[in-house]
Tab-separated table of C-alpha atoms in Angstrom:
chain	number	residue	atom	x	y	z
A	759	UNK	CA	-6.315	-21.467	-60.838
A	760	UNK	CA	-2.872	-23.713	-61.130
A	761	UNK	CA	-2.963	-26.634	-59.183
A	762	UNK	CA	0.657	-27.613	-59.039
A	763	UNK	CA	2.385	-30.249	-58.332
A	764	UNK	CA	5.621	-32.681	-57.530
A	765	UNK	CA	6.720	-35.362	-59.010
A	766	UNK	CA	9.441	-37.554	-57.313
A	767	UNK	CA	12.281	-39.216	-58.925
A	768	UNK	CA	9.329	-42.797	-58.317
A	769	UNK	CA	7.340	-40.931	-60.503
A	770	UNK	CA	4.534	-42.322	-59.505
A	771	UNK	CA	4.549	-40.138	-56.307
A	772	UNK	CA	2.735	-37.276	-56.687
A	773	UNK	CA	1.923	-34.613	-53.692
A	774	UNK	CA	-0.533	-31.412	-54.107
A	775	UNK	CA	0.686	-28.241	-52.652
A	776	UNK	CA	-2.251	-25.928	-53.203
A	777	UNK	CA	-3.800	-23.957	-55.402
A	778	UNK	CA	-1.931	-20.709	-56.927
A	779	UNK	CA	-3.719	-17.763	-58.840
A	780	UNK	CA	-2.547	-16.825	-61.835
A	781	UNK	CA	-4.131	-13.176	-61.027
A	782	UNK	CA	-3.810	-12.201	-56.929
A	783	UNK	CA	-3.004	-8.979	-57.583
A	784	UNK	CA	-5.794	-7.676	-60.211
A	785	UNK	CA	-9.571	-7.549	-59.577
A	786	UNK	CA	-11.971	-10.279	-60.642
A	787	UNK	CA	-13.440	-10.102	-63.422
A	788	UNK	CA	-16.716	-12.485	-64.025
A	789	UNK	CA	-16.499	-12.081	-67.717
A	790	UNK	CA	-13.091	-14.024	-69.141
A	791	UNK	CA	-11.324	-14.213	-72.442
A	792	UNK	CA	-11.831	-17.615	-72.411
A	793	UNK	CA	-14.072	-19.381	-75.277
A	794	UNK	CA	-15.662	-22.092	-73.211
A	795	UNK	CA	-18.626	-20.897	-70.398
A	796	UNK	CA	-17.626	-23.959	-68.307
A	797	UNK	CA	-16.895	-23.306	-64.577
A	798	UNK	CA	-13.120	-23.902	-63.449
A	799	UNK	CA	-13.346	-27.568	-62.744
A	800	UNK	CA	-10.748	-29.860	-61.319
A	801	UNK	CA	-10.310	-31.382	-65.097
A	802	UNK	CA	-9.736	-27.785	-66.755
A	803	UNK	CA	-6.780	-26.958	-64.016
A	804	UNK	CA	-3.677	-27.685	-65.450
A	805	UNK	CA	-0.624	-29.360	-63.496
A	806	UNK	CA	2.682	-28.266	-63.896
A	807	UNK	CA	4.898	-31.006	-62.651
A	808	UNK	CA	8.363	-29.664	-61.076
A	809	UNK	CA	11.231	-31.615	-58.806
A	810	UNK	CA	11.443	-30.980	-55.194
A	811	UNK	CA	14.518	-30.367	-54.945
A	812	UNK	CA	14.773	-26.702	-57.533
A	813	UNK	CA	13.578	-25.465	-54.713
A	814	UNK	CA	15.028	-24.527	-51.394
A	815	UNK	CA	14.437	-26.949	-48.174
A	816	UNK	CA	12.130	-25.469	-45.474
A	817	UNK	CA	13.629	-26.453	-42.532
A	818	UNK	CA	10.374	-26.477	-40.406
A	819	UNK	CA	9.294	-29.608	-42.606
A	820	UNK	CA	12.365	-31.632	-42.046
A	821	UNK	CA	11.813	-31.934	-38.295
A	822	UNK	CA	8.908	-33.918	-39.160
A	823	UNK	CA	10.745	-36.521	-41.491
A	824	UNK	CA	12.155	-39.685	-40.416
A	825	UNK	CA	16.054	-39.793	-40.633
A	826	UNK	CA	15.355	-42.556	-43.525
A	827	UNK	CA	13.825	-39.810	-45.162
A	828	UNK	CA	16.253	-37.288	-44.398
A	829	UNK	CA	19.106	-39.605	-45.624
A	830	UNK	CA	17.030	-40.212	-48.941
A	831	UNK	CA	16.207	-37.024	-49.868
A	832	UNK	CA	20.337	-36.056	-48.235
A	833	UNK	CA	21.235	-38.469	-51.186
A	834	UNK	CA	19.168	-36.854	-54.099
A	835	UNK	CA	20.288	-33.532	-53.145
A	836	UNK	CA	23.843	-34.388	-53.720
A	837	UNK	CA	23.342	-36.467	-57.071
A	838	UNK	CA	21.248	-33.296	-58.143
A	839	UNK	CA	24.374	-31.154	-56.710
A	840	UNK	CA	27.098	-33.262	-58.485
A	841	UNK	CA	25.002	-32.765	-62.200
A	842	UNK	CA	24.653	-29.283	-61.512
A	843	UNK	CA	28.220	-29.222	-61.360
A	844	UNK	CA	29.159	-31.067	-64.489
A	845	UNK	CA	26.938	-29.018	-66.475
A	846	UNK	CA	28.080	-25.862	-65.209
A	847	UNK	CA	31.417	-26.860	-66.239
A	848	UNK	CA	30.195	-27.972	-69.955
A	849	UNK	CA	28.294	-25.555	-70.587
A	850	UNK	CA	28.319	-21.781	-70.319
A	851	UNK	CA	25.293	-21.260	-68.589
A	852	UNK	CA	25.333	-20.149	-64.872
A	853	UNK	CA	23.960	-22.472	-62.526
A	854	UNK	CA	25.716	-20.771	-59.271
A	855	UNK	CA	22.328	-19.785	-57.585
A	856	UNK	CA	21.213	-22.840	-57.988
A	857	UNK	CA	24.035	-25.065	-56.643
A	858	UNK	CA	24.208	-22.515	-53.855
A	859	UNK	CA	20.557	-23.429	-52.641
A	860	UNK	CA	21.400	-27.013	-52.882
A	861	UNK	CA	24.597	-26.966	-50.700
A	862	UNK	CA	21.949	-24.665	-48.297
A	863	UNK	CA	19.595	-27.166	-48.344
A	864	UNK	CA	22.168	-30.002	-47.944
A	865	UNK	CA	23.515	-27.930	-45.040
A	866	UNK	CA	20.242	-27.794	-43.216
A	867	UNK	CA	19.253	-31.289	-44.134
A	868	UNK	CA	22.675	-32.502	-42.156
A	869	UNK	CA	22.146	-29.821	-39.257
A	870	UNK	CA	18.425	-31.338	-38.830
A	871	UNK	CA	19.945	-35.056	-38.901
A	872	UNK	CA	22.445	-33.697	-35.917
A	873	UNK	CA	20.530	-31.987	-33.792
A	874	UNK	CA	17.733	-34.853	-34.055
A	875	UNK	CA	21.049	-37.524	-32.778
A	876	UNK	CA	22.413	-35.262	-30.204
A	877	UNK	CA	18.388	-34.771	-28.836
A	878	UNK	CA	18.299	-38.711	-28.919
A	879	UNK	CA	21.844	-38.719	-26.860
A	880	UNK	CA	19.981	-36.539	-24.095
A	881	UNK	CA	17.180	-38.748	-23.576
A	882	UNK	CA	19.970	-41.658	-23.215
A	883	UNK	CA	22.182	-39.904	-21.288
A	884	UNK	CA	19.141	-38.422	-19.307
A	885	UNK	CA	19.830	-40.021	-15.813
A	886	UNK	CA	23.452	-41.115	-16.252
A	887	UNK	CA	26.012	-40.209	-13.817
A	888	UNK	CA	28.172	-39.095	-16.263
A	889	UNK	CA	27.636	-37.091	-19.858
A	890	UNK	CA	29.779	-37.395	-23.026
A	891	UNK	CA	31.994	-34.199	-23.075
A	892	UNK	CA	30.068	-33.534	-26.688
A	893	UNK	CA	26.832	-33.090	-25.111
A	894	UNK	CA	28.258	-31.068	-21.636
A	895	UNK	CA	27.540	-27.109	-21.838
A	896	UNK	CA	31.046	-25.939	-23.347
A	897	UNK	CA	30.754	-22.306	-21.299
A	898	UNK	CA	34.428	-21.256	-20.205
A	899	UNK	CA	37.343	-22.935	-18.666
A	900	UNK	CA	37.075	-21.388	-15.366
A	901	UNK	CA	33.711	-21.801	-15.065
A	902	UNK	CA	33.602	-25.547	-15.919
A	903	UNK	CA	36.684	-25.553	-13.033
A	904	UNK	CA	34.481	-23.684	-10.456
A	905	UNK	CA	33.595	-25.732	-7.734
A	906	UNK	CA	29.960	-26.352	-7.282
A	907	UNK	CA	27.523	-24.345	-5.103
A	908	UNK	CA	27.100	-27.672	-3.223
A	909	UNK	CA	31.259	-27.819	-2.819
A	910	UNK	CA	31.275	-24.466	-2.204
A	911	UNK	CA	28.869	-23.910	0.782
A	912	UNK	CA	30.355	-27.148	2.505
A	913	UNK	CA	32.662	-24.972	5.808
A	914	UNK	CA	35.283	-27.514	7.116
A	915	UNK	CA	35.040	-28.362	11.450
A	916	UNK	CA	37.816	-26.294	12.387
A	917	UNK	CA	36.514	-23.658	10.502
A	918	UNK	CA	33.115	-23.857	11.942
A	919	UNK	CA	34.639	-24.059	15.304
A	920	UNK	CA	36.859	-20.537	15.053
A	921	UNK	CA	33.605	-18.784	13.767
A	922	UNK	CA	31.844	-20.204	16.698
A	923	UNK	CA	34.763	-19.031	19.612
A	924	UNK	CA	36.304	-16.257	18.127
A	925	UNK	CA	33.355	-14.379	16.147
A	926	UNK	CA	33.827	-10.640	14.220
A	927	UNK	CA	33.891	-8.216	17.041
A	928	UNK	CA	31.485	-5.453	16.046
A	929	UNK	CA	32.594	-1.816	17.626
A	930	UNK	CA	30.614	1.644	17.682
A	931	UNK	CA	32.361	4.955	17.059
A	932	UNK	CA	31.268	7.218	19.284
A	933	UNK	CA	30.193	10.693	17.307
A	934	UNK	CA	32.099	13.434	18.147
């Protein structure tokens, strides 16, 4: 078993993500190759240390995050993105699948920050008379013209009046 781990640019930092087999897919086998009969222990794992940000950003654990964190982690993801740049330049080594996760991941990072401001914008504008035209549904021109089922069902006095005196005469027709 590989206990791995991440190391942030601190250093210090260090967060466990789980435990990964080396050998899911074959059957177990209680007699190893290995020399030493010790059980698997937490000293004989080894940890492979590897930066966040290689991989990409899982977008349900950025809703979590505070937007300090967000902004942080926004900020590493470019310097990583700007490096990965130069040294695709210098040298002739592909690093396009990697730069496009990171713009991915910066993309998602920046959609997360938005939709978390326009969310606190609602709760602010909850009870207002009036909304900013960002937050207002966009749907079509005519419709946002339309008058309002309140507007609409209001019948003007003269109106009322003519319905009242002069009603839709209703005839029979007389089969033949």
């Amino acid at each position: 078993m590989i206990k791995t781990t991440a190391i942030c640019d601190a250093g210090s930092d260090r967060k466990e993500f789980g435990e990964i087999s080396r050998h899911d897919h074959l059957p177990q086998n209680d007699d190893d190759d290995d020399d030493d009969d010790e059980p698997e222990t937490a000293n004989s794992t080894r940890q492979t240390p590897f930066k966040m940000s290689t991989s990409k950003v899982k977008t349900g654990q950025l809703w979590t995050k505070s937007k300090d964190d967000l902004v942080k982690q926004l900020g590493e993801l470019k310097a990583e993105l700007g490096q990965l740049r130069i040294q695709k330049i210098t040298s002739a080594g592909s690093k396009l699948n990697k730069i496009h996760d990171l713009r991915k991941s910066i993309a998602r990072i920046l959609t997360v920050v938005n939709l978390k401001q326009r969310q606190q914008l609602r709760l602010f504008y909850k009870n207002k008379k009036y909304l900013p035209l960002e937050l207002r549904a966009k749907q079509t021109r005519a419709i946002r013209r339309r008058l309002s089922p309140e507007d609409k069902s209001k019948v003007l006095e003269k109106t009322k009046k003519r319905a009242t005196h002069f009603p839709q005469r209703k005839y029979a027709v007389k089969a033949a």
